[in-house]
Coordinates of C-alpha atoms in Angstrom, one line a residue:
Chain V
X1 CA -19.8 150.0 94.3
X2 CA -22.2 149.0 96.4
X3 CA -24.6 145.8 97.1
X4 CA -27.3 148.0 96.5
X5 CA -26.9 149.0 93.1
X6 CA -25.5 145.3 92.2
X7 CA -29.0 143.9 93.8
X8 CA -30.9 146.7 91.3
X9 CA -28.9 145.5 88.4
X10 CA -29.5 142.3 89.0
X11 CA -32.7 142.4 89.6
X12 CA -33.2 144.3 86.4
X13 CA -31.7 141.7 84.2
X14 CA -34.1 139.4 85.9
X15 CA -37.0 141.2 85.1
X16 CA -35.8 142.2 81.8
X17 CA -35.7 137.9 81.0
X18 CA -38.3 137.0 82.9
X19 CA -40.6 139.8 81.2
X20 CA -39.3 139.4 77.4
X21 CA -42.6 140.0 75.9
X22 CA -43.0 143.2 77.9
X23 CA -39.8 144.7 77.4
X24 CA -39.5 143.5 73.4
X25 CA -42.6 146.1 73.0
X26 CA -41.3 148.7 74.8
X27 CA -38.0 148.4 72.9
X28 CA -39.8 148.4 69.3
X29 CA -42.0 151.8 70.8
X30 CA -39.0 153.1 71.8
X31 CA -37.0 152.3 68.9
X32 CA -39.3 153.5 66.3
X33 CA -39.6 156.8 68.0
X34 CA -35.8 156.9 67.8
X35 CA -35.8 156.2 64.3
X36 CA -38.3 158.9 63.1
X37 CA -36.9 161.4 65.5
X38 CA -33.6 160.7 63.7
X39 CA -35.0 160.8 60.7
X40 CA -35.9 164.6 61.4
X41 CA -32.9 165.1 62.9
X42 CA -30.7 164.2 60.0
X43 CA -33.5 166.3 57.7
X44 CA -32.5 169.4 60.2
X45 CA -29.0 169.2 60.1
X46 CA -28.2 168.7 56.8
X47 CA -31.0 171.7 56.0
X48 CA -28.6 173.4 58.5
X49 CA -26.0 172.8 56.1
X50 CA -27.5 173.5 52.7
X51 CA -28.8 176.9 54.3
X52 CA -25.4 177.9 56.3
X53 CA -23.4 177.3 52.4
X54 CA -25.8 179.1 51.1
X55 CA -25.7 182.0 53.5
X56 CA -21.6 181.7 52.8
X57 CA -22.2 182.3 49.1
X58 CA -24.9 184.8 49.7
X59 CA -22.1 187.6 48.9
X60 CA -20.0 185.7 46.1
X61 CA -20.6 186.0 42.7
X62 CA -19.4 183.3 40.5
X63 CA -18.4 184.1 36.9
X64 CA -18.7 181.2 35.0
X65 CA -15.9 181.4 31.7
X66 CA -16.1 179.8 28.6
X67 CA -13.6 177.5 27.6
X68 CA -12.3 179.0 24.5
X69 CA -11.6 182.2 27.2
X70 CA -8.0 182.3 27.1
X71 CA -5.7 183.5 30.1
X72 CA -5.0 187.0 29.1
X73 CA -8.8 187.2 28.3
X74 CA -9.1 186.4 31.9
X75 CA -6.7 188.6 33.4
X76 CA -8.5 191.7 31.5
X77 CA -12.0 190.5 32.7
X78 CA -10.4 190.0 36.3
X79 CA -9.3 193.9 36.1
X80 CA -12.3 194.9 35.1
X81 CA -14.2 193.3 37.9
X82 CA -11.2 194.7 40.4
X83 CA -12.1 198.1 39.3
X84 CA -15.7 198.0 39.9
X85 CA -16.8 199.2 43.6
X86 CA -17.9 197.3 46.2
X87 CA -15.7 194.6 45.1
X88 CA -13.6 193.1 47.9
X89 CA -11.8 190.2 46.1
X90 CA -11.4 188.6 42.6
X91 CA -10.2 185.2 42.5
X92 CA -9.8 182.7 39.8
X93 CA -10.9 179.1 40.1
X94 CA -9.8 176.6 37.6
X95 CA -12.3 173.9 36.8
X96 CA -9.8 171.3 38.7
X97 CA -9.5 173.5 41.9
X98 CA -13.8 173.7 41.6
X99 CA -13.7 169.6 41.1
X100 CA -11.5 169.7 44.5
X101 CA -14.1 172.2 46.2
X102 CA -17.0 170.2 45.4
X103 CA -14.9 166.8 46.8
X104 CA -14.1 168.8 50.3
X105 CA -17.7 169.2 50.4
X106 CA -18.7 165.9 49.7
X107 CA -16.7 164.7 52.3
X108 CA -17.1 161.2 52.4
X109 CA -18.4 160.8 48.9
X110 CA -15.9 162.1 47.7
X111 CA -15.3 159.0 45.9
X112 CA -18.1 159.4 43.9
X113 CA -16.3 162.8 42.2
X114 CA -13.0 160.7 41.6
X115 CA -14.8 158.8 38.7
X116 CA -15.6 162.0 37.2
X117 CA -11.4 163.2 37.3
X118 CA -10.4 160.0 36.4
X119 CA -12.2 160.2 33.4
X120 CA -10.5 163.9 32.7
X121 CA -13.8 165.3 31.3
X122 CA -14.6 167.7 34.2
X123 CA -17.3 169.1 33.3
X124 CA -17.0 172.4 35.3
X125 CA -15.9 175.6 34.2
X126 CA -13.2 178.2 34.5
X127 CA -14.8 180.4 37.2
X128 CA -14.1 184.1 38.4
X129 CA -14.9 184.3 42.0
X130 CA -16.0 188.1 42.9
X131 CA -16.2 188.5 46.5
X132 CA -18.6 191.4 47.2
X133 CA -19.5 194.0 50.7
X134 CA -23.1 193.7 50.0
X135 CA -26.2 192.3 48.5
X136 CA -26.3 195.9 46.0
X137 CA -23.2 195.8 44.7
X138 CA -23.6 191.9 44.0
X139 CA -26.7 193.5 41.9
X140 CA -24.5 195.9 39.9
X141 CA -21.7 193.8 39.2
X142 CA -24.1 191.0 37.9
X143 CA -25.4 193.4 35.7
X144 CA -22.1 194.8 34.2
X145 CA -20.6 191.1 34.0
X146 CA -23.4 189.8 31.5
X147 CA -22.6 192.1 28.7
X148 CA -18.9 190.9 28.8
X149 CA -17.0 188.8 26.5
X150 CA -15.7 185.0 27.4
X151 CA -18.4 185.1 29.9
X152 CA -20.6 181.9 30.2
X153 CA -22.9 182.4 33.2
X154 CA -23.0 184.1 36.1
X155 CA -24.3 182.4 39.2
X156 CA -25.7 184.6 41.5
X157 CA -29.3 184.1 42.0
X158 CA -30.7 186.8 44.5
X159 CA -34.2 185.6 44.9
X160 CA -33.5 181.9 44.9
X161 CA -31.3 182.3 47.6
X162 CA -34.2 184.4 49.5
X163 CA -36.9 181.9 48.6
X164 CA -34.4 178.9 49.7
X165 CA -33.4 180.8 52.8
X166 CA -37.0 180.8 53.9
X167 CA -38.0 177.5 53.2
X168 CA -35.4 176.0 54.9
X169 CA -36.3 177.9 58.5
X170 CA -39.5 176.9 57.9
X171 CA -38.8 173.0 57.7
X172 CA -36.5 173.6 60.8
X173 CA -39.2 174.9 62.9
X174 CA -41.5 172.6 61.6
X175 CA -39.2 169.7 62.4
X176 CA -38.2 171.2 65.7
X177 CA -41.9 171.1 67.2
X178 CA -42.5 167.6 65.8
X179 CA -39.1 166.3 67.5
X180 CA -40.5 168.5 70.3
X181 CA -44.3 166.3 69.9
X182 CA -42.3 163.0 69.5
X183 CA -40.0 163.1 72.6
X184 CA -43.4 164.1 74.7
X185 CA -45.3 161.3 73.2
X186 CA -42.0 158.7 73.5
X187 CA -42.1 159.3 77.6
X188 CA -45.9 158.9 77.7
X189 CA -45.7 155.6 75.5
X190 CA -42.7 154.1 77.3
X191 CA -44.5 155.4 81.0
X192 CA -47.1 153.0 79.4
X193 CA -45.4 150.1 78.4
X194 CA -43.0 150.1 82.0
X195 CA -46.7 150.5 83.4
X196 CA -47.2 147.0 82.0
X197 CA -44.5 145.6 83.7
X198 CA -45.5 147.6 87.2
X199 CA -48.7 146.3 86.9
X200 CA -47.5 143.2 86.2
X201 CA -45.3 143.1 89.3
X202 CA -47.9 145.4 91.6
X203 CA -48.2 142.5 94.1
X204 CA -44.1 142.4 94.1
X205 CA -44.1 146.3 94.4
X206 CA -46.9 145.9 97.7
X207 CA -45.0 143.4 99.4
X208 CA -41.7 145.2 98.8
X209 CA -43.8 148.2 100.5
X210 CA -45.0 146.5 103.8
X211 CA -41.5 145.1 104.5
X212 CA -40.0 148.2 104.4
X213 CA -38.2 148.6 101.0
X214 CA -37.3 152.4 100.5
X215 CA -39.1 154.1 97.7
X216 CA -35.6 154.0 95.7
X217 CA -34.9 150.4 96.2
X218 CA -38.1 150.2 94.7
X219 CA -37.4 152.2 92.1
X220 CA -34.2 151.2 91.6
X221 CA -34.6 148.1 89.2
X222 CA -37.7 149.8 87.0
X223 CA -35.7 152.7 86.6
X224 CA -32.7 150.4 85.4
X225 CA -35.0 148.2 83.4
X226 CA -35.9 151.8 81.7
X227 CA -32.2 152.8 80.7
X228 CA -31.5 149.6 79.8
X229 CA -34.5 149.3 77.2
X230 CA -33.8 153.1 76.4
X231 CA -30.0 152.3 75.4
X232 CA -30.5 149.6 73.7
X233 CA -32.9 151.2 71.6
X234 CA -30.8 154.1 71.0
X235 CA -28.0 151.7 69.7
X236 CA -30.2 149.5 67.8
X237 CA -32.1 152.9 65.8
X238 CA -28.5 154.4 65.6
X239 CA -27.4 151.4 63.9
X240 CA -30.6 151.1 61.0
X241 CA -30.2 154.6 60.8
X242 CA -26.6 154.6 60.1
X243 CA -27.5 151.8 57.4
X244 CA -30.3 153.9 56.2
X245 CA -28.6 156.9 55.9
X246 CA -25.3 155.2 53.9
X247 CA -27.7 154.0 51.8
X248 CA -29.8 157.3 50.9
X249 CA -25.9 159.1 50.4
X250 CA -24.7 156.3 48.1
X251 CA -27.6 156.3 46.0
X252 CA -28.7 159.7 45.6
X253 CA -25.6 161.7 47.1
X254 CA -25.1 162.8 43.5
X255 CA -28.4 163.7 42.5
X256 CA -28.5 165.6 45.7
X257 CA -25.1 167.0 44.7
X258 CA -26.7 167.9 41.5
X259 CA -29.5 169.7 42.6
X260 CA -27.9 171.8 45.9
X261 CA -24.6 171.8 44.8
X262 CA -23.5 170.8 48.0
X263 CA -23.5 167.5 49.6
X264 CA -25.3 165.5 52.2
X265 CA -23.5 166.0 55.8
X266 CA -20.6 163.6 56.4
X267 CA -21.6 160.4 57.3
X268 CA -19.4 159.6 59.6
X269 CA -19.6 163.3 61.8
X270 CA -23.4 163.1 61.6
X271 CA -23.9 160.2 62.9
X272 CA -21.3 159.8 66.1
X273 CA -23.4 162.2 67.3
X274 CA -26.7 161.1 66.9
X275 CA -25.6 157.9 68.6
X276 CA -24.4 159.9 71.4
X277 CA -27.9 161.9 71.4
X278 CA -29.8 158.9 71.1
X279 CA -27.9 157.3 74.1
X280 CA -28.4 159.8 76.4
X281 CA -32.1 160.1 74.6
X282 CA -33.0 156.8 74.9
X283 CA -31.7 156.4 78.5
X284 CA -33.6 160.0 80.0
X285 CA -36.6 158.5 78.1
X286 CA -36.5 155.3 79.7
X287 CA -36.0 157.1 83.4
X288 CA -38.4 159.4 82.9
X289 CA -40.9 156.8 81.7
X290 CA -40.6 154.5 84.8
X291 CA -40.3 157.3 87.4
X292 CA -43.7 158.7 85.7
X293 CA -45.5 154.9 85.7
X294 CA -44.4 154.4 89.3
X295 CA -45.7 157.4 90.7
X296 CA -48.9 155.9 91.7
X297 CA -47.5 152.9 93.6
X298 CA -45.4 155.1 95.5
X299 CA -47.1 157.8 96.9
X300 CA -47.5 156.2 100.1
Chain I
X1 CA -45.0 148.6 122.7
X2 CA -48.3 149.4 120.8
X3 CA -50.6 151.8 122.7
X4 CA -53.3 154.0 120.5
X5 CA -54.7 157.0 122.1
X6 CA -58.4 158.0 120.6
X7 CA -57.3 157.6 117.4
X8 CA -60.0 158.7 114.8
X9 CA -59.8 157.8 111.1
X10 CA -63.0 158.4 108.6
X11 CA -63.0 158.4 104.7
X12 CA -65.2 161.1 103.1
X13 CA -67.4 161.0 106.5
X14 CA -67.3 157.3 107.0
X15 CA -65.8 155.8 110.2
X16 CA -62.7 153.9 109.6
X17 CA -61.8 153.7 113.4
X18 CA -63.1 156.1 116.1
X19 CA -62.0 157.2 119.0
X20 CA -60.6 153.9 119.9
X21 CA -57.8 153.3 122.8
X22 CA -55.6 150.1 123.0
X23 CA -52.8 149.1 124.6
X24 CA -50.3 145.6 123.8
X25 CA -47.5 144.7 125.5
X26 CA -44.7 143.0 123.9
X27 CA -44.5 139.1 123.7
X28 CA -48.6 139.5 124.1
X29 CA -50.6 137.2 121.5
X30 CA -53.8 139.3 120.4
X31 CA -56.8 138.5 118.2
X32 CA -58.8 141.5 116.3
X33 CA -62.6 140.3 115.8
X34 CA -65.4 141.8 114.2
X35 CA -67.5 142.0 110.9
X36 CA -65.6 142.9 108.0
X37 CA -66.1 146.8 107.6
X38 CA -65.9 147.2 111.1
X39 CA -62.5 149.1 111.0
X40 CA -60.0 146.3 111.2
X41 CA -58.6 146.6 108.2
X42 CA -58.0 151.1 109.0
X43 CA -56.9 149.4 112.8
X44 CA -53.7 147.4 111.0
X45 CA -52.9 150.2 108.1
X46 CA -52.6 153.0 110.7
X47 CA -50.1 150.9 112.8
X48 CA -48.5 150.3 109.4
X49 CA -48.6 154.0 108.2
X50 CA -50.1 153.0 105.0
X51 CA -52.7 155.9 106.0
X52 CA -52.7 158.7 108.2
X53 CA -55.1 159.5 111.4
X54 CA -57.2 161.9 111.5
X55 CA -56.8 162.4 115.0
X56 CA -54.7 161.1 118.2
X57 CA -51.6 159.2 118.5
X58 CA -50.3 155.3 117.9
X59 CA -47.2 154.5 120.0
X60 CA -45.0 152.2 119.0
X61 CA -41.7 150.9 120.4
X62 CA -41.4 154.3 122.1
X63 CA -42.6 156.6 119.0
X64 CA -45.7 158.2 117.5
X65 CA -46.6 156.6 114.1
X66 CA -49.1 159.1 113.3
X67 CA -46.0 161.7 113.0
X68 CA -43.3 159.8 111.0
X69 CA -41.9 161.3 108.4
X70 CA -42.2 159.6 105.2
X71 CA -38.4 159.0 105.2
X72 CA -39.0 157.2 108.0
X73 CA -41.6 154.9 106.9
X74 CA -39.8 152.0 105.8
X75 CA -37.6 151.8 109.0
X76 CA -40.5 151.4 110.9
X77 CA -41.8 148.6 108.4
X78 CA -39.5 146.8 109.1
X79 CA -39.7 146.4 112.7
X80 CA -43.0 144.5 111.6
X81 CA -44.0 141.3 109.8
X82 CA -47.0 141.0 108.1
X83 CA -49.0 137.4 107.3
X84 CA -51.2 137.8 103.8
X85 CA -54.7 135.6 103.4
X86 CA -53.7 134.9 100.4
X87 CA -50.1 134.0 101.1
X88 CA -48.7 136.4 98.5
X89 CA -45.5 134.6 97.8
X90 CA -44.1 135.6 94.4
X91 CA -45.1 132.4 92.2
X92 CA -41.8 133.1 89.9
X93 CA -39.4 132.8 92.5
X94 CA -38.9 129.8 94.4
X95 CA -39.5 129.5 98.2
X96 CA -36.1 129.8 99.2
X97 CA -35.9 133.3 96.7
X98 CA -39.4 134.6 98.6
X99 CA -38.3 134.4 101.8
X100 CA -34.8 136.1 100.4
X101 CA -36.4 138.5 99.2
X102 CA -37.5 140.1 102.3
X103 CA -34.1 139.8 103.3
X104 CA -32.8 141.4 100.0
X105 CA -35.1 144.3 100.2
X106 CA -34.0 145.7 103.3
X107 CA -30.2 145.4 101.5
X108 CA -29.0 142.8 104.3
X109 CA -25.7 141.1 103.4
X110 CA -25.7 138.1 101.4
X111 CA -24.0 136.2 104.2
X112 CA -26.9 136.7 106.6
X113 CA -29.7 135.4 103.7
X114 CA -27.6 132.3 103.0
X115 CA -27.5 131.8 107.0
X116 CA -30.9 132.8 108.2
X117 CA -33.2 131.9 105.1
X118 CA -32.8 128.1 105.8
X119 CA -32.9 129.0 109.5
X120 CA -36.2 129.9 109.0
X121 CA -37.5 127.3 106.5
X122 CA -36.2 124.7 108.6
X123 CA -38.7 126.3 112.2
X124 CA -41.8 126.1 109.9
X125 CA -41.0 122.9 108.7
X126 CA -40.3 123.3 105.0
X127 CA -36.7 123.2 104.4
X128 CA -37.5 120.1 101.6
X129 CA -39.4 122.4 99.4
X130 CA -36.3 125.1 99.7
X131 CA -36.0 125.1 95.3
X132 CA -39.5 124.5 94.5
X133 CA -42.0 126.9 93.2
X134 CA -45.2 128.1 94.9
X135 CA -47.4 126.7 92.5
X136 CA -45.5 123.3 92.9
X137 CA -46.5 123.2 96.9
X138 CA -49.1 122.7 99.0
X139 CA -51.8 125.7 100.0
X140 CA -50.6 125.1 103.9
X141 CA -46.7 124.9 102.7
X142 CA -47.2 128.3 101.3
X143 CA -48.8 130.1 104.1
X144 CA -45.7 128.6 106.0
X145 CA -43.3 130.4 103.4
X146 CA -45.3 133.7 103.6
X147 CA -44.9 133.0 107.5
X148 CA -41.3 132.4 107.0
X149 CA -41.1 135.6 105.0
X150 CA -42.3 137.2 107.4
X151 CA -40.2 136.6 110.3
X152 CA -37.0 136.2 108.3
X153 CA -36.0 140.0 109.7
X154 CA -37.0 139.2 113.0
X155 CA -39.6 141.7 113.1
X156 CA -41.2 142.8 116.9
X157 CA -44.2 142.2 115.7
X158 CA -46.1 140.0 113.5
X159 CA -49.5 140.8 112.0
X160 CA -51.6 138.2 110.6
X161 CA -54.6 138.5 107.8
X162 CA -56.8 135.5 108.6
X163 CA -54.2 133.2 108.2
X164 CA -55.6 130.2 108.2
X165 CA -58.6 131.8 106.3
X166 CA -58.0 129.9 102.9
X167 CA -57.1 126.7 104.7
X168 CA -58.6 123.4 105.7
X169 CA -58.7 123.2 110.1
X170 CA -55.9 120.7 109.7
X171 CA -53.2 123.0 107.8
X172 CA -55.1 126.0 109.9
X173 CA -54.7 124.4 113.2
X174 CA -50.9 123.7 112.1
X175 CA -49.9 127.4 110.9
X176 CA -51.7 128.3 114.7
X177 CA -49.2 126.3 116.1
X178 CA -46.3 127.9 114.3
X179 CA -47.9 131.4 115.2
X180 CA -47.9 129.9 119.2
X181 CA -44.0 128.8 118.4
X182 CA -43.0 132.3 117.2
X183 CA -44.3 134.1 119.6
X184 CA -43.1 132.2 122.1
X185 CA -39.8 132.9 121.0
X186 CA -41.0 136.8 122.3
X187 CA -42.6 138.2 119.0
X188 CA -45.8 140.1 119.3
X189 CA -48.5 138.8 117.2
X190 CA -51.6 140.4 116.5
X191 CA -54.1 138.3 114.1
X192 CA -57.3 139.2 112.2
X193 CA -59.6 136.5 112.4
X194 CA -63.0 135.1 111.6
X195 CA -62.6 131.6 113.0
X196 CA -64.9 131.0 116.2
X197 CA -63.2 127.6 116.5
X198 CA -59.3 128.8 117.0
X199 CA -60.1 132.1 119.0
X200 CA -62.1 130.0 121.3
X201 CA -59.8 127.4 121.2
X202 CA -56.5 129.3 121.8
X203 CA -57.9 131.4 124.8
X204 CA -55.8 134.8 123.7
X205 CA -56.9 138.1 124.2
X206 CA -59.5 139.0 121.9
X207 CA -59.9 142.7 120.9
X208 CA -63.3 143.0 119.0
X209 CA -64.4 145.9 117.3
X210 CA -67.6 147.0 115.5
X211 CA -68.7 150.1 113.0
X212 CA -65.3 151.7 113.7
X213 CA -65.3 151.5 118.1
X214 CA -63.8 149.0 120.1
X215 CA -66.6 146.7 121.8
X216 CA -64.5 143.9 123.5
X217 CA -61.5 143.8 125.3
X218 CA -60.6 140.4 126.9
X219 CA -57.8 138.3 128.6
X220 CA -58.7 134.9 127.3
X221 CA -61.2 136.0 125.1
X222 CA -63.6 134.1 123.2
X223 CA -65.6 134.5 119.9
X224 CA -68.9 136.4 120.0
X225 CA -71.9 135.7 117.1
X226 CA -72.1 139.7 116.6
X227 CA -68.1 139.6 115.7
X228 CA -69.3 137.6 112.4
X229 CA -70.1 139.1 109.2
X230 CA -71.9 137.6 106.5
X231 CA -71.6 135.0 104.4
X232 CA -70.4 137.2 101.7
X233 CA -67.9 139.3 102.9
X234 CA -66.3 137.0 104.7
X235 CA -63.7 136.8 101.8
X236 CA -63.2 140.1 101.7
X237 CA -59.3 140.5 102.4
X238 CA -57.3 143.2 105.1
X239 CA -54.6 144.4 102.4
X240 CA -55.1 144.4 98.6
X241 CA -52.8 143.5 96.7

């Protein structure tokens, strides 16, 4: 380790204190960026995971029972649907062993679907899981399966899953090329605000110049001063998102649950990595900013 | 040490400097005269390399400025020491921290600043103020720090912007003396000036210059009317900061 980079270091801290006004608006810019691109971040992934479960179920059909359906009724209706073609696999699922799938899914919130068992009124049915080859044969067993006995429902909804399918690439686009917009418009506002603070310290910058400072040296404490305000702002918008996004999963994670039939992405998974994107984020935004605002005083 | 060889410098057809030939010795004490526009200000930033000639060469200490390489800019910096009108200390450090600072820039050990920064305040004369602030000192106290900044590296050569421009002849005549001291002490000093009194005074060489070509060239110069500009631009300043 070097003097040099302990000089730049310091002398970054020093700024940082000496220019608090300065470096507490870069930090909210920053930071508010951070927030909203997280926002769209956690709107993409967990999109991601609504359309890769339903891409999963695309080719299962789900034969909801009746209760009163007893087991040899079941076995019968399980032959049946073994004989038909196309059919790869017939399952049953008890309405326990469906509680347990939804509470793998829910990961975290899984909590939330104890209540329900506790109670010991699950409210889900017998199922018969018919794992198809493809789309047509899902078509024609459907078909056959709704003019049988003991059956309740059958969940297999063709154009739903098309119409969902679609919608959901569309939001991802749309919030890739805003997070896209957003990270351009971050490094101009933060090439801005560390502009401020080089302006603020041109004469320092000009003296450093005609005594014969190297362009790094130079550099070397805006460019600091950048990662420092970049990381800090990535921990401080990782942290109100975390909060944010507990909140939002402990309030409406059933609803959600409810609506999808799947839950929101584990809280814990999701958001160890958007504090590691935000980090390295935060900190290539703040570098990029200050190289960008100091490009003028350097050039010669 | 300092020889420049027709060197030719215009801005968008204007004459910075033309043709213009010169030639210092080390340990030689130099005034540059003339009305401001007249090319003093391109004279100093060419020896500097904050701009490039148009057209032939500036020796110094053995190599040509006008073909550094940008990697070798700051090097060459530093072999220099440069004097501001307007003193350009730093007002949030303290004196002690601005004369550092040109110590800290160039990466020298900490050792060397604690040892040679009070060195230096203590030979122009303001070792009491060490831990005050600009603002807290005198105008003439902090054209002594800026001087003490910028000999603190022991530069060859020390260029001076009107030094004792935004002083009283008192403080003026006392930062002249300092200048005498360190160049005594075998630093070349070359100082831009408008003040009739001290170039007459100090008998130096005087190197004049007017609309971009050298006029005057003397041992033991002295002050000519023509070298004065008018009222107005008198405050207009070498390096902007």
């Amino acid at each position: 380790m070097n003097s040099r980079l302990v000089v730049s270091f310091r002398q970054s801290l020093r700024q940082i204190g000496r220019n608090m006004a300065m470096t507490i608006a870069s930090l909210f810019s920053i930071t508010a960026i951070l927030l909203i691109l997280g926002f769209f971040f956690i709107i993409v992934v967990n999109i991601n995971n609504i359309s890769e479960s339903v891409k999963e179920n695309f080719d299962v059909v789900e034969v909801n029972l009746l209760d009163q359906t007893d087991e040899a009724d079941t076995g019968v209706l399980m032959d049946e649907f073994r004989r038909m073609t196309g059919v790869l696999n017939v399952t049953f699922q008890s309405k326990d062993e469906a509680l347990e799938n939804w509470k793998d899914q829910w990961g975290d919130n899984a909590d939330l679907l104890e209540r329900i068992k506790a109670r010991g009124d699950n409210p889900l049915p017998n199922a018969i899981i018919i794992e198809v080859e493809q789309l047509s044969d899902a078509e024609s067993v459907v078909q056959k399966a709704e003019n049988m006995d003991g059956v309740e429902k059958i969940n297999y909804a063709q154009d739903t899953v098309n119409k969902l399918l679609k919608i959901t690439s569309f939001i991802q686009m749309g919030a890739l090329i805003l997070i896209g917009f957003l990270l351009i418009i971050s490094v101009v506002v933060v090439s801005n605000t560390v502009k401020l603070t080089v302006l603020a310290r041109e004469k320092e910058i000009t003296i450093m110049k005609y005594v014969g400072a190297t362009n790094w040296f130079i550099r070397g404490p805006f460019l600091m001063e950048g990662i420092v305000i970049g990381v800090i702002a990535a921990i401080l918008s990782s942290g109100l998102i975390a909060g944010i996004y507990h909140y939002i999963v402990q309030n409406f994670g059933v609803d959600f649950m409810l609506i999808m039939s799947i839950g929101f992405v584990s809280e814990k998974h999701l958001l160890i990595n958007l504090a590691i994107i935000f980090v390295a984020l935060g900190a290539s935004i703040g570098a990029c900013g200050s190289i960008i605002s100091m490009r003028r005083f350097l050039d010669r | 040490m300092i020889e420049y060889k027709n060197v030719t410098k215009k801005y968008n057809g204007n004459i910075g400097i033309e043709d213009v030939s010169v030639r210092i010795e080390k340990g030689e004490f130099v005034f540059l005269v003339g009305p401001s526009g007249a090319g003093k200000s391109t004279f100093v930033k060419l020896l500097l390399k904050l701009m490039d000639a148009d057209a032939g060469e500036i020796f110094f200490n053995g190599y040509d400025v006008t073909k550094l390489q940008s990697i070798d800019i700051p090097r060459h910096r530093r072999s220099m020491g440069i004097v501001f009108q307007d003193f350009s200390l730093l007002p949030k450090k303290t004196v002690f921290e601005n004369v550092a600072f040109a110590m800290e820039i160039i990466q020298m050990p900490r050792k060397a600043v604690k040892r040679q920064v009070p060195q230096m305040l203590d030979l122009v004369g303001i070792s009491a103020e060490a831990h005050k602030y600009p603002a807290q000192i005198s105008i003439g106290e902090q054209q002594r720090v800026a001087l003490a900044r910028a000999i603190v590296n022991n530069p060859s050569v020390l260029i001076a912007d009107e030094p004792t421009g935004n002083l009283d002849p008192e403080t003026g005549w006392e930062i002249m003396r300092l200048l005498e001291q360190i160049n005594r002490r075998g630093t070349t000093v070359l100082m831009v000036t408008h003040s009739k009194e001290i170039v007459n005074a100090m008998s130096k060489r005087v190197i004049a210059i007017r609309d971009g070509h050298l006029v005057r060239d003397e041992r033991s110069g002295m002050y000519h009317p023509e070298d004065d500009s008018t009222e107005a631009d008198q405050n207009e300043e070498l390096f902007e900061i």
